[in-house]
PDB file of C-alpha atoms in Angstrom:
ATOM      1  CA  MET A 245      -0.063   0.302  -0.328  1.00 79.00           C
ATOM      2  CA  ALA A 246       2.759   2.314   0.916  1.00 80.00           C
ATOM      3  CA  MET A 247       4.335   2.161  -2.431  1.00 75.00           C
ATOM      4  CA  SER A 248       0.872   3.107  -3.850  1.00 66.00           C
ATOM      5  CA  SER A 249       0.903  -0.661  -6.318  1.00 68.00           C
ATOM      6  CA  ALA A 250      -2.416  -0.768  -5.438  1.00 76.00           C
ATOM      7  CA  LEU A 251      -3.623   2.287  -7.455  1.00 74.00           C
ATOM      8  CA  PRO A 252      -4.136   3.769 -11.115  1.00 72.00           C
ATOM      9  CA  LEU A 253      -2.566   6.364 -10.577  1.00 70.00           C
ATOM     10  CA  PRO A 254       0.033   8.175  -8.551  1.00 77.00           C
ATOM     11  CA  GLN A 255      -2.127   9.202  -5.126  1.00 84.00           C
ATOM     12  CA  PRO A 256      -0.828  10.862  -1.502  1.00 89.00           C
ATOM     13  CA  ILE A 257      -1.414   7.824   1.455  1.00 92.00           C
ATOM     14  CA  ALA A 258      -2.360   8.006   4.848  1.00 94.00           C
ATOM     15  CA  LEU A 259      -1.987   5.321   6.568  1.00 96.00           C
ATOM     16  CA  ASN A 260      -4.298   4.321   9.875  1.00 97.00           C
ATOM     17  CA  LEU A 261      -2.776   1.314  11.927  1.00 97.00           C
ATOM     18  CA  LEU A 262      -4.841  -0.669  14.192  1.00 97.00           C
ATOM     19  CA  GLY A 263      -3.429  -2.529  16.873  1.00 93.00           C
ATOM     20  CA  SER A 264      -3.756  -3.701  20.505  1.00 91.00           C
ATOM     21  CA  GLU A 265      -1.534  -2.630  23.700  1.00 92.00           C
ATOM     22  CA  ARG A 266      -0.342  -5.876  23.260  1.00 92.00           C
ATOM     23  CA  SER A 267       1.441  -5.101  19.398  1.00 92.00           C
ATOM     24  CA  ARG A 268       2.046  -1.440  20.048  1.00 93.00           C
ATOM     25  CA  GLU A 269       5.617  -1.478  19.745  1.00 94.00           C
ATOM     26  CA  ALA A 270       5.955  -3.745  17.139  1.00 94.00           C
ATOM     27  CA  LEU A 271       3.318  -1.540  15.227  1.00 94.00           C
ATOM     28  CA  GLU A 272       5.599   1.507  15.863  1.00 96.00           C
ATOM     29  CA  GLY A 273       8.684  -0.609  14.778  1.00 97.00           C
ATOM     30  CA  VAL A 274       6.426  -0.978  11.340  1.00 95.00           C
ATOM     31  CA  ALA A 275       6.132   2.736  11.713  1.00 96.00           C
ATOM     32  CA  MET A 276       9.627   3.540  11.258  1.00 96.00           C
ATOM     33  CA  GLU A 277      10.182   0.595   8.857  1.00 96.00           C
ATOM     34  CA  LEU A 278       7.586   2.394   6.309  1.00 95.00           C
ATOM     35  CA  GLU A 279       9.293   5.696   7.512  1.00 94.00           C
ATOM     36  CA  ASP A 280      12.576   4.974   6.991  1.00 96.00           C
ATOM     37  CA  SER A 281      11.665   3.342   3.652  1.00 95.00           C
ATOM     38  CA  LEU A 282      10.941   7.210   1.662  1.00 95.00           C
ATOM     39  CA  PHE A 283       8.177   5.943  -0.439  1.00 92.00           C
ATOM     40  CA  PRO A 284       7.898   9.043  -2.169  1.00 89.00           C
ATOM     41  CA  LEU A 285       3.521   8.538  -2.513  1.00 90.00           C
ATOM     42  CA  LEU A 286       3.554   7.771   1.476  1.00 93.00           C
ATOM     43  CA  ARG A 287       2.388  10.925   3.519  1.00 93.00           C
ATOM     44  CA  GLU A 288       1.800   9.884   7.213  1.00 95.00           C
ATOM     45  CA  VAL A 289       1.601   7.021   9.317  1.00 96.00           C
ATOM     46  CA  ASN A 290      -0.149   6.809  12.307  1.00 96.00           C
ATOM     47  CA  ILE A 291      -0.959   3.898  14.927  1.00 96.00           C
ATOM     48  CA  GLY A 292      -3.895   3.745  17.191  1.00 97.00           C
ATOM     49  CA  ILE A 293      -5.455   0.897  19.621  1.00 96.00           C
ATOM     50  CA  ASP A 294      -9.107   2.774  19.048  1.00 97.00           C
ATOM     51  CA  PRO A 295     -11.022   1.173  15.762  1.00 98.00           C
ATOM     52  CA  ARG A 296     -13.096   4.593  15.442  1.00 98.00           C
ATOM     53  CA  SER A 297     -10.210   6.734  16.120  1.00 98.00           C
ATOM     54  CA  VAL A 298      -8.016   4.716  13.383  1.00 98.00           C
ATOM     55  CA  PHE A 299     -11.152   4.211  11.022  1.00 99.00           C
ATOM     56  CA  GLU A 300     -12.014   8.118  10.796  1.00 98.00           C
ATOM     57  CA  ASP A 301     -13.322   8.932   7.546  1.00 98.00           C
ATOM     58  CA  CYS A 302     -11.485   6.131   6.098  1.00 98.00           C
ATOM     59  CA  ASP A 303     -11.663   5.249   2.207  1.00 96.00           C
ATOM     60  CA  TRP A 304     -10.423   2.012   2.444  1.00 97.00           C
ATOM     61  CA  ALA A 305     -10.308  -0.846   5.553  1.00 98.00           C
ATOM     62  CA  LEU A 306      -8.197  -3.497   5.450  1.00 98.00           C
ATOM     63  CA  LEU A 307      -9.024  -5.845   7.987  1.00 98.00           C
ATOM     64  CA  ILE A 308      -6.586  -8.190   8.654  1.00 94.00           C
ATOM     65  CA  GLY A 309      -6.182  -8.983  12.196  1.00 88.00           C
ATOM     66  CA  ALA A 310      -7.970 -12.068  13.376  1.00 86.00           C
ATOM     67  CA  LYS A 311      -6.897 -14.871  16.323  1.00 82.00           C
ATOM     68  CA  PRO A 312      -5.730 -18.301  14.646  1.00 76.00           C
ATOM     69  CA  ARG A 313      -7.387 -22.064  15.722  1.00 68.00           C
ATOM     70  CA  GLY A 314      -5.970 -23.396  18.937  1.00 66.00           C
ATOM     71  CA  PRO A 315      -5.250 -26.515  19.109  1.00 65.00           C
ATOM     72  CA  GLY A 316      -7.959 -28.841  20.247  1.00 66.00           C
ATOM     73  CA  MET A 317     -10.720 -25.164  19.064  1.00 68.00           C
ATOM     74  CA  GLU A 318     -13.940 -26.087  17.356  1.00 72.00           C
ATOM     75  CA  ARG A 319     -14.542 -24.307  14.559  1.00 73.00           C
ATOM     76  CA  GLY A 320     -18.020 -23.168  16.026  1.00 78.00           C
ATOM     77  CA  ASP A 321     -16.037 -21.310  19.192  1.00 82.00           C
ATOM     78  CA  LEU A 322     -13.336 -20.153  16.425  1.00 85.00           C
ATOM     79  CA  LEU A 323     -16.339 -17.996  14.593  1.00 90.00           C
ATOM     80  CA  GLU A 324     -17.657 -17.048  17.888  1.00 90.00           C
ATOM     81  CA  GLN A 325     -13.812 -15.312  19.213  1.00 90.00           C
ATOM     82  CA  ASN A 326     -12.964 -14.267  15.806  1.00 92.00           C
ATOM     83  CA  GLY A 327     -16.995 -13.120  15.252  1.00 94.00           C
ATOM     84  CA  LYS A 328     -16.579 -10.260  18.244  1.00 95.00           C
ATOM     85  CA  ILE A 329     -13.669  -8.172  16.961  1.00 96.00           C
ATOM     86  CA  PHE A 330     -15.378  -7.909  13.436  1.00 98.00           C
ATOM     87  CA  VAL A 331     -18.435  -7.271  15.053  1.00 98.00           C
ATOM     88  CA  GLU A 332     -16.568  -3.836  17.162  1.00 98.00           C
ATOM     89  CA  GLN A 333     -14.779  -3.264  13.449  1.00 98.00           C
ATOM     90  CA  GLY A 334     -18.319  -3.400  11.940  1.00 99.00           C
ATOM     91  CA  LYS A 335     -18.943  -0.824  14.456  1.00 99.00           C
ATOM     92  CA  ALA A 336     -16.950   1.181  14.481  1.00 99.00           C
ATOM     93  CA  LEU A 337     -16.498   1.555  10.419  1.00 99.00           C
ATOM     94  CA  ASN A 338     -20.688   2.243  10.815  1.00 99.00           C
ATOM     95  CA  GLU A 339     -20.027   5.313  12.997  1.00 99.00           C
ATOM     96  CA  VAL A 340     -16.785   7.023  11.494  1.00 99.00           C
ATOM     97  CA  ALA A 341     -15.659   5.950   8.249  1.00 99.00           C
ATOM     98  CA  ASP A 342     -16.859   7.160   4.969  1.00 98.00           C
ATOM     99  CA  LYS A 343     -19.822   6.455   3.553  1.00 98.00           C
ATOM    100  CA  ASN A 344     -18.424   4.736   0.361  1.00 98.00           C
ATOM    101  CA  CYS A 345     -15.598   3.288   2.464  1.00 99.00           C
ATOM    102  CA  LYS A 346     -14.700  -0.138   0.790  1.00 98.00           C
ATOM    103  CA  VAL A 347     -13.935  -2.834   3.208  1.00 99.00           C
ATOM    104  CA  LEU A 348     -12.003  -6.047   2.395  1.00 99.00           C
ATOM    105  CA  VAL A 349     -11.486  -8.117   5.017  1.00 98.00           C
ATOM    106  CA  VAL A 350      -8.141 -11.007   5.472  1.00 96.00           C
ATOM    107  CA  GLY A 351      -8.548 -12.249   8.432  1.00 93.00           C
ATOM    108  CA  ASN A 352      -9.984 -15.836   8.762  1.00 89.00           C
ATOM    109  CA  PRO A 353     -12.491 -17.525   8.725  1.00 93.00           C
ATOM    110  CA  CYS A 354     -12.999 -13.774   6.292  1.00 95.00           C
ATOM    111  CA  ASN A 355     -16.191 -14.757   4.345  1.00 97.00           C
ATOM    112  CA  THR A 356     -17.884 -15.204   7.703  1.00 97.00           C
ATOM    113  CA  ASN A 357     -16.078 -11.852   9.610  1.00 97.00           C
ATOM    114  CA  THR A 358     -17.081 -10.158   6.382  1.00 98.00           C
ATOM    115  CA  LEU A 359     -20.616 -11.169   6.787  1.00 98.00           C
ATOM    116  CA  ILE A 360     -20.611 -10.415  10.547  1.00 98.00           C
ATOM    117  CA  ALA A 361     -18.608  -6.553   9.239  1.00 99.00           C
ATOM    118  CA  MET A 362     -21.285  -6.059   7.255  1.00 99.00           C
ATOM    119  CA  ALA A 363     -24.239  -6.558   9.270  1.00 98.00           C
ATOM    120  CA  ASN A 364     -23.069  -4.512  11.824  1.00 98.00           C
ATOM    121  CA  ALA A 365     -22.069  -1.270   9.477  1.00 99.00           C
ATOM    122  CA  PRO A 366     -25.916  -0.958   7.792  1.00 98.00           C
ATOM    123  CA  GLY A 367     -24.464   2.641   6.447  1.00 98.00           C
ATOM    124  CA  LEU A 368     -22.131   1.349   4.587  1.00 99.00           C
ATOM    125  CA  ALA A 369     -23.495  -0.655   0.999  1.00 99.00           C
ATOM    126  CA  LYS A 370     -22.893  -3.868   1.341  1.00 98.00           C
ATOM    127  CA  GLU A 371     -21.829  -3.943  -2.457  1.00 98.00           C
ATOM    128  CA  ASN A 372     -18.801  -2.618  -0.734  1.00 99.00           C
ATOM    129  CA  PHE A 373     -17.792  -5.598   1.771  1.00 99.00           C
ATOM    130  CA  HIS A 374     -15.178  -7.890   0.098  1.00 99.00           C
ATOM    131  CA  ALA A 375     -13.352 -11.278   2.136  1.00 99.00           C
ATOM    132  CA  LEU A 376      -9.967 -11.762   0.191  1.00 98.00           C
ATOM    133  CA  THR A 377      -9.791 -14.589  -1.900  1.00 98.00           C
ATOM    134  CA  ARG A 378      -7.484 -13.043  -4.204  1.00 98.00           C
ATOM    135  CA  LEU A 379      -4.400 -15.185  -3.289  1.00 98.00           C
ATOM    136  CA  ASP A 380      -6.361 -18.366  -3.959  1.00 98.00           C
ATOM    137  CA  GLU A 381      -6.855 -17.041  -7.892  1.00 99.00           C
ATOM    138  CA  ASN A 382      -3.526 -15.953  -8.011  1.00 98.00           C
ATOM    139  CA  ARG A 383      -1.867 -19.436  -6.987  1.00 98.00           C
ATOM    140  CA  ALA A 384      -4.585 -20.779  -9.297  1.00 99.00           C
ATOM    141  CA  LYS A 385      -2.902 -18.790 -11.627  1.00 99.00           C
ATOM    142  CA  CYS A 386       0.436 -20.132 -10.769  1.00 98.00           C
ATOM    143  CA  GLN A 387      -0.470 -23.391 -10.965  1.00 99.00           C
ATOM    144  CA  LEU A 388      -2.079 -23.421 -14.220  1.00 99.00           C
ATOM    145  CA  ALA A 389       0.586 -21.315 -15.887  1.00 99.00           C
ATOM    146  CA  LEU A 390       3.270 -23.996 -14.269  1.00 98.00           C
ATOM    147  CA  LYS A 391       1.753 -27.268 -15.800  1.00 99.00           C
ATOM    148  CA  SER A 392       1.215 -25.789 -19.137  1.00 98.00           C
ATOM    149  CA  GLY A 393       4.762 -24.343 -19.170  1.00 98.00           C
ATOM    150  CA  VAL A 394       3.189 -20.301 -19.835  1.00 98.00           C
ATOM    151  CA  PHE A 395       3.972 -17.242 -18.819  1.00 98.00           C
ATOM    152  CA  TYR A 396       1.166 -16.143 -15.561  1.00 97.00           C
ATOM    153  CA  SER A 397       0.461 -13.065 -17.268  1.00 97.00           C
ATOM    154  CA  THR A 398      -1.549 -15.255 -19.932  1.00 98.00           C
ATOM    155  CA  VAL A 399      -3.559 -17.195 -17.413  1.00 99.00           C
ATOM    156  CA  THR A 400      -7.262 -15.121 -17.650  1.00 99.00           C
ATOM    157  CA  ASN A 401     -10.694 -15.738 -16.182  1.00 99.00           C
ATOM    158  CA  VAL A 402     -10.180 -18.074 -12.845  1.00 99.00           C
ATOM    159  CA  THR A 403     -12.639 -17.662 -11.000  1.00 99.00           C
ATOM    160  CA  ILE A 404     -12.199 -19.126  -7.156  1.00 99.00           C
ATOM    161  CA  TRP A 405     -15.487 -19.707  -6.197  1.00 99.00           C
ATOM    162  CA  GLY A 406     -17.182 -20.632  -2.450  1.00 99.00           C
ATOM    163  CA  ASN A 407     -15.635 -20.401   0.837  1.00 97.00           C
ATOM    164  CA  HIS A 408     -11.670 -18.917   1.538  1.00 95.00           C
ATOM    165  CA  SER A 409     -11.443 -22.810   3.124  1.00 93.00           C
ATOM    166  CA  THR A 410     -10.604 -26.034   1.756  1.00 94.00           C
ATOM    167  CA  THR A 411     -13.962 -26.391  -0.199  1.00 96.00           C
ATOM    168  CA  GLN A 412     -12.941 -23.305  -1.840  1.00 98.00           C
ATOM    169  CA  VAL A 413     -13.368 -24.086  -6.073  1.00 99.00           C
ATOM    170  CA  PRO A 414     -10.252 -23.151  -8.075  1.00 99.00           C
ATOM    171  CA  ASP A 415     -12.413 -22.991 -11.940  1.00 99.00           C
ATOM    172  CA  PHE A 416     -10.952 -24.487 -14.344  1.00 99.00           C
ATOM    173  CA  VAL A 417     -13.619 -25.186 -16.783  1.00 99.00           C
ATOM    174  CA  ASN A 418     -13.995 -21.516 -16.998  1.00 99.00           C
ATOM    175  CA  ALA A 419     -10.479 -20.476 -17.134  1.00 99.00           C
ATOM    176  CA  ARG A 420      -8.136 -19.679 -20.186  1.00 99.00           C
ATOM    177  CA  ILE A 421      -5.036 -20.090 -21.336  1.00 99.00           C
ATOM    178  CA  ASN A 422      -3.161 -17.682 -24.098  1.00 98.00           C
ATOM    179  CA  ASN A 423      -6.880 -17.416 -24.611  1.00 98.00           C
ATOM    180  CA  MET A 424      -7.697 -20.765 -25.444  1.00 99.00           C
ATOM    181  CA  PRO A 425      -9.870 -23.030 -22.506  1.00 99.00           C
ATOM    182  CA  ALA A 426      -7.469 -24.314 -19.847  1.00 99.00           C
ATOM    183  CA  THR A 427      -9.510 -27.517 -20.256  1.00 98.00           C
ATOM    184  CA  GLU A 428      -7.807 -27.707 -23.817  1.00 98.00           C
ATOM    185  CA  VAL A 429      -4.148 -26.814 -22.899  1.00 99.00           C
ATOM    186  CA  ILE A 430      -4.519 -29.409 -20.468  1.00 99.00           C
ATOM    187  CA  SER A 431      -6.857 -32.285 -21.525  1.00 98.00           C
ATOM    188  CA  ASP A 432      -5.919 -34.188 -18.330  1.00 98.00           C
ATOM    189  CA  ARG A 433      -8.876 -34.123 -17.008  1.00 98.00           C
ATOM    190  CA  GLU A 434      -7.798 -36.000 -14.201  1.00 98.00           C
ATOM    191  CA  TRP A 435      -4.959 -33.687 -12.649  1.00 99.00           C
ATOM    192  CA  LEU A 436      -7.802 -31.170 -12.635  1.00 99.00           C
ATOM    193  CA  GLU A 437     -10.209 -32.187 -10.298  1.00 98.00           C
ATOM    194  CA  ASN A 438      -7.446 -34.243  -8.585  1.00 98.00           C
ATOM    195  CA  GLU A 439      -4.340 -32.154  -8.480  1.00 98.00           C
ATOM    196  CA  PHE A 440      -4.890 -29.090  -9.576  1.00 99.00           C
ATOM    197  CA  ALA A 441      -8.067 -28.173  -7.429  1.00 98.00           C
ATOM    198  CA  PRO A 442      -6.557 -30.030  -3.988  1.00 98.00           C
ATOM    199  CA  CYS A 443      -3.623 -28.495  -4.532  1.00 98.00           C
ATOM    200  CA  VAL A 444      -4.836 -24.659  -4.740  1.00 98.00           C
ATOM    201  CA  ALA A 445      -6.889 -25.570  -1.591  1.00 95.00           C
ATOM    202  CA  THR A 446      -4.391 -26.439   0.758  1.00 94.00           C
ATOM    203  CA  ARG A 447      -1.349 -24.274  -0.778  1.00 94.00           C
ATOM    204  CA  GLY A 448      -1.553 -22.345   2.871  1.00 88.00           C
ATOM    205  CA  GLY A 449      -0.829 -25.061   4.565  1.00 86.00           C
ATOM    206  CA  ALA A 450       1.732 -26.700   2.360  1.00 90.00           C
ATOM    207  CA  LEU A 451       3.092 -23.371   2.611  1.00 89.00           C
ATOM    208  CA  ILE A 452       3.195 -23.374   6.232  1.00 85.00           C
ATOM    209  CA  LYS A 453       4.944 -26.966   6.680  1.00 89.00           C
ATOM    210  CA  LYS A 454       7.769 -26.212   4.394  1.00 90.00           C
ATOM    211  CA  TRP A 455       9.100 -22.579   5.679  1.00 86.00           C
ATOM    212  CA  GLY A 456       7.293 -22.943   9.144  1.00 84.00           C
ATOM    213  CA  ARG A 457       5.211 -19.868   8.950  1.00 80.00           C
ATOM    214  CA  SER A 458       2.130 -18.251   7.278  1.00 82.00           C
ATOM    215  CA  SER A 459       2.416 -16.250   3.761  1.00 87.00           C
ATOM    216  CA  ALA A 460       3.048 -12.581   4.105  1.00 88.00           C
ATOM    217  CA  ALA A 461       4.321 -11.436   0.687  1.00 91.00           C
ATOM    218  CA  SER A 462       2.441 -13.220  -1.398  1.00 94.00           C
ATOM    219  CA  THR A 463      -0.469 -12.357   0.556  1.00 94.00           C
ATOM    220  CA  ALA A 464       0.157  -8.682   0.587  1.00 93.00           C
ATOM    221  CA  VAL A 465       0.594  -8.770  -2.658  1.00 94.00           C
ATOM    222  CA  SER A 466      -3.204 -10.286  -3.542  1.00 97.00           C
ATOM    223  CA  ILE A 467      -4.084  -7.988  -1.093  1.00 96.00           C
ATOM    224  CA  ALA A 468      -3.123  -4.797  -3.278  1.00 94.00           C
ATOM    225  CA  ASP A 469      -4.337  -7.004  -6.796  1.00 96.00           C
ATOM    226  CA  ALA A 470      -7.671  -6.956  -5.513  1.00 97.00           C
ATOM    227  CA  ILE A 471      -8.056  -2.845  -4.754  1.00 96.00           C
ATOM    228  CA  LYS A 472      -6.167  -2.765  -8.052  1.00 95.00           C
ATOM    229  CA  ALA A 473      -8.901  -4.814  -9.559  1.00 97.00           C
ATOM    230  CA  LEU A 474     -11.765  -2.715  -8.294  1.00 97.00           C
ATOM    231  CA  VAL A 475     -10.332   0.546  -9.002  1.00 95.00           C
ATOM    232  CA  THR A 476      -8.543  -0.479 -12.346  1.00 95.00           C
ATOM    233  CA  PRO A 477     -11.403  -1.729 -15.493  1.00 97.00           C
ATOM    234  CA  THR A 478     -11.154  -5.064 -16.054  1.00 98.00           C
ATOM    235  CA  GLU A 479      -9.861  -6.162 -19.633  1.00 97.00           C
ATOM    236  CA  PRO A 480     -12.190  -7.217 -22.059  1.00 97.00           C
ATOM    237  CA  GLY A 481     -13.628 -10.631 -21.823  1.00 97.00           C
ATOM    238  CA  ASP A 482     -11.889 -11.392 -18.253  1.00 99.00           C
ATOM    239  CA  TRP A 483     -12.945 -11.239 -14.989  1.00 99.00           C
ATOM    240  CA  PHE A 484     -11.612 -11.595 -10.880  1.00 99.00           C
ATOM    241  CA  SER A 485     -12.408 -13.269  -7.888  1.00 99.00           C
ATOM    242  CA  SER A 486     -13.836 -11.362  -4.501  1.00 99.00           C
ATOM    243  CA  ALA A 487     -15.736 -12.816  -2.238  1.00 99.00           C
ATOM    244  CA  VAL A 488     -19.255 -10.845  -1.776  1.00 99.00           C
ATOM    245  CA  SER A 489     -22.113 -10.328  -1.129  1.00 99.00           C
ATOM    246  CA  THR A 490     -24.428 -13.040  -3.040  1.00 99.00           C
ATOM    247  CA  ASP A 491     -27.635 -10.593  -3.249  1.00 99.00           C
ATOM    248  CA  GLY A 492     -28.654 -10.764  -6.375  1.00 98.00           C
ATOM    249  CA  ASN A 493     -26.243 -13.388  -7.639  1.00 99.00           C
ATOM    250  CA  PRO A 494     -27.483 -15.054 -11.122  1.00 98.00           C
ATOM    251  CA  TYR A 495     -25.514 -18.001  -9.854  1.00 98.00           C
ATOM    252  CA  GLY A 496     -28.275 -19.587  -7.818  1.00 98.00           C
ATOM    253  CA  ILE A 497     -26.647 -19.504  -4.948  1.00 99.00           C
ATOM    254  CA  GLU A 498     -28.216 -18.610  -1.366  1.00 98.00           C
ATOM    255  CA  GLU A 499     -28.868 -15.144  -1.015  1.00 98.00           C
ATOM    256  CA  GLY A 500     -27.100 -13.808   2.759  1.00 98.00           C
ATOM    257  CA  LEU A 501     -23.612 -15.236   2.125  1.00 99.00           C
ATOM    258  CA  VAL A 502     -20.439 -13.260   1.534  1.00 99.00           C
ATOM    259  CA  PHE A 503     -19.398 -16.485  -1.344  1.00 99.00           C
ATOM    260  CA  SER A 504     -16.625 -16.173  -3.653  1.00 99.00           C
ATOM    261  CA  MET A 505     -17.851 -15.450  -7.481  1.00 99.00           C
ATOM    262  CA  PRO A 506     -16.422 -14.266 -11.040  1.00 99.00           C
ATOM    263  CA  LEU A 507     -16.717  -9.963 -10.758  1.00 99.00           C
ATOM    264  CA  ARG A 508     -15.980  -7.284 -13.674  1.00 99.00           C
ATOM    265  CA  SER A 509     -15.268  -3.924 -12.568  1.00 98.00           C
ATOM    266  CA  LYS A 510     -15.529  -0.470 -14.541  1.00 96.00           C
ATOM    267  CA  GLY A 511     -12.997   1.115 -11.905  1.00 96.00           C
ATOM    268  CA  ASP A 512     -15.196   2.668 -10.033  1.00 94.00           C
ATOM    269  CA  GLY A 513     -14.242   0.560  -7.264  1.00 96.00           C
ATOM    270  CA  GLY A 514     -17.822  -0.918  -7.579  1.00 97.00           C
ATOM    271  CA  TRP A 515     -18.409  -4.607  -9.570  1.00 99.00           C
ATOM    272  CA  GLU A 516     -21.041  -6.690 -11.507  1.00 99.00           C
ATOM    273  CA  PHE A 517     -21.577 -10.264 -11.495  1.00 99.00           C
ATOM    274  CA  VAL A 518     -20.288 -12.108 -14.797  1.00 99.00           C
ATOM    275  CA  GLU A 519     -23.347 -13.900 -16.370  1.00 95.00           C
ATOM    276  CA  ASP A 520     -21.459 -15.751 -19.122  1.00 91.00           C
ATOM    277  CA  VAL A 521     -19.615 -18.573 -16.960  1.00 98.00           C
ATOM    278  CA  ILE A 522     -20.039 -22.512 -17.621  1.00 98.00           C
ATOM    279  CA  ILE A 523     -21.162 -24.344 -14.787  1.00 98.00           C
ATOM    280  CA  ASP A 524     -20.833 -27.970 -15.282  1.00 98.00           C
ATOM    281  CA  ASP A 525     -22.080 -30.802 -12.860  1.00 98.00           C
ATOM    282  CA  TRP A 526     -18.236 -31.082 -11.150  1.00 98.00           C
ATOM    283  CA  LEU A 527     -18.389 -27.472 -11.251  1.00 98.00           C
ATOM    284  CA  ARG A 528     -21.917 -27.136  -9.354  1.00 98.00           C
ATOM    285  CA  GLY A 529     -22.019 -29.844  -7.077  1.00 99.00           C
ATOM    286  CA  LYS A 530     -17.975 -28.350  -5.645  1.00 99.00           C
ATOM    287  CA  ILE A 531     -19.984 -25.173  -5.421  1.00 99.00           C
ATOM    288  CA  LYS A 532     -22.896 -26.793  -3.499  1.00 99.00           C
ATOM    289  CA  ALA A 533     -21.201 -28.278  -0.794  1.00 98.00           C
ATOM    290  CA  SER A 534     -18.745 -24.504  -0.414  1.00 98.00           C
ATOM    291  CA  GLU A 535     -22.113 -23.034   0.088  1.00 98.00           C
ATOM    292  CA  ASP A 536     -23.584 -25.655   2.817  1.00 97.00           C
ATOM    293  CA  GLU A 537     -20.145 -25.057   4.703  1.00 96.00           C
ATOM    294  CA  LEU A 538     -21.056 -21.073   4.706  1.00 97.00           C
ATOM    295  CA  LYS A 539     -24.349 -21.113   5.697  1.00 97.00           C
ATOM    296  CA  LYS A 540     -23.924 -23.426   8.362  1.00 95.00           C
ATOM    297  CA  GLU A 541     -20.644 -20.896   9.669  1.00 96.00           C
ATOM    298  CA  ARG A 542     -23.168 -18.223   8.784  1.00 96.00           C
ATOM    299  CA  ASP A 543     -26.250 -20.023  11.509  1.00 95.00           C
ATOM    300  CA  CYS A 544     -23.670 -20.230  14.124  1.00 93.00           C
ATOM    301  CA  VAL A 545     -22.831 -16.277  14.207  1.00 95.00           C
ATOM    302  CA  MET A 546     -26.439 -14.869  13.565  1.00 95.00           C
ATOM    303  CA  HIS A 547     -26.875 -13.367  17.157  1.00 94.00           C
ATOM    304  CA  LEU A 548     -23.847 -11.603  16.101  1.00 96.00           C
ATOM    305  CA  MET A 549     -25.097 -10.493  13.147  1.00 96.00           C
ATOM    306  CA  GLY A 550     -27.923  -8.515  15.661  1.00 92.00           C
ATOM    307  CA  MET A 551     -30.405 -12.048  13.620  1.00 89.00           C
ATOM    308  CA  ALA A 552     -32.187 -14.545  15.825  1.00 80.00           C
ATOM    309  CA  GLY A 553     -32.462 -17.715  15.669  1.00 71.00           C
ATOM    310  CA  GLY A 554     -29.425 -20.268  13.738  1.00 69.00           C
ATOM    311  CA  SER A 555     -27.976 -23.431  15.913  1.00 78.00           C
ATOM    312  CA  CYS A 556     -24.264 -24.310  14.792  1.00 83.00           C
ATOM    313  CA  GLU A 557     -23.984 -27.659  13.362  1.00 78.00           C
ATOM    314  CA  LEU A 558     -20.708 -27.357  12.388  1.00 76.00           C
ATOM    315  CA  GLY A 559     -18.406 -30.400  12.349  1.00 67.00           C
ATOM    316  CA  PRO A 560     -15.459 -30.947  13.602  1.00 61.00           C
ATOM    317  CA  GLU A 561     -13.359 -31.413  10.256  1.00 64.00           C
ATOM    318  CA  ASP A 562     -10.523 -28.557   9.918  1.00 55.00           C
ATOM    319  CA  THR A 563     -11.389 -26.706   6.765  1.00 64.00           C
ATOM    320  CA  THR A 564     -10.164 -23.163   7.858  1.00 63.00           C
ATOM    321  CA  LEU A 565      -6.666 -22.150   6.240  1.00 60.00           C
ATOM    322  CA  PRO A 566      -4.604 -21.718   8.607  1.00 53.00           C
ATOM    323  CA  GLY A 567      -2.207 -19.123   9.514  1.00 50.00           C
ATOM    324  CA  GLU A 568      -3.248 -16.600   6.785  1.00 49.00           C
ATOM    325  CA  ALA A 569      -4.394 -13.939   8.593  1.00 41.00           C
TER     326      ALA A 569
END
């Protein structure tokens, strides 16, 4: 963000960093690093622990912090603990942020955290809330490019459907490589279904096992990419992925969720659904599984959204992506 790589034109940046008493010294160190790097468009760096102060009049809110899932912790408990963070931040955004503020949630489980923040910020348009799935899209493009031996930039029309979890659906059905259907360039359907898709969905955990820590640089790049996709007109015929409100979607996905889908933008910060996509039986089944998971997550946090009803019936299986928040 300090390099302004997410923005189409040179734009002065004021960064407000939200932390806690425990993280204040670390944030001060980050601020020192930013100042010493002499980023030409970075005008100021401010630190605070009160979201109402940090979010005041903000144009973009990047909600990155969330608690990781601890040993023996049920997924419902993780949703509850992190949900309370996003209740507070949603209310603060509603009170003090610019009414056109765009909100990008990175902290996991980011789809449902976005839903909670959105419900607690009724003064902001639902369309302005996003959960980050651009990192998953970038990973999918990488794997398709490596398999076909082409430059990353020649892989387009890649969608990540659903939840930012291991139920996410990397879509090779609609993807294109050098403007050809990916399924023609890579004709091995078994590889696409049973190696490519699981590889993308579990890439974060694999990175942690290799490196001993969660993704950082690639996450930062994907945040910049996600913002750039909204403030730059989408290339004709292409699209990008972001998890947004399902209200009014043309894919038959239940409304009232935050679900990653293919979008286009005119470059004004807004977006529209892509309607001309193919959903075959394999894709439909996988999308339904991710939708069902998100419905269960929503039911677990309805009380945090000011809604009655809902019971938490998440199973013991761990589909939460580790350490990417």
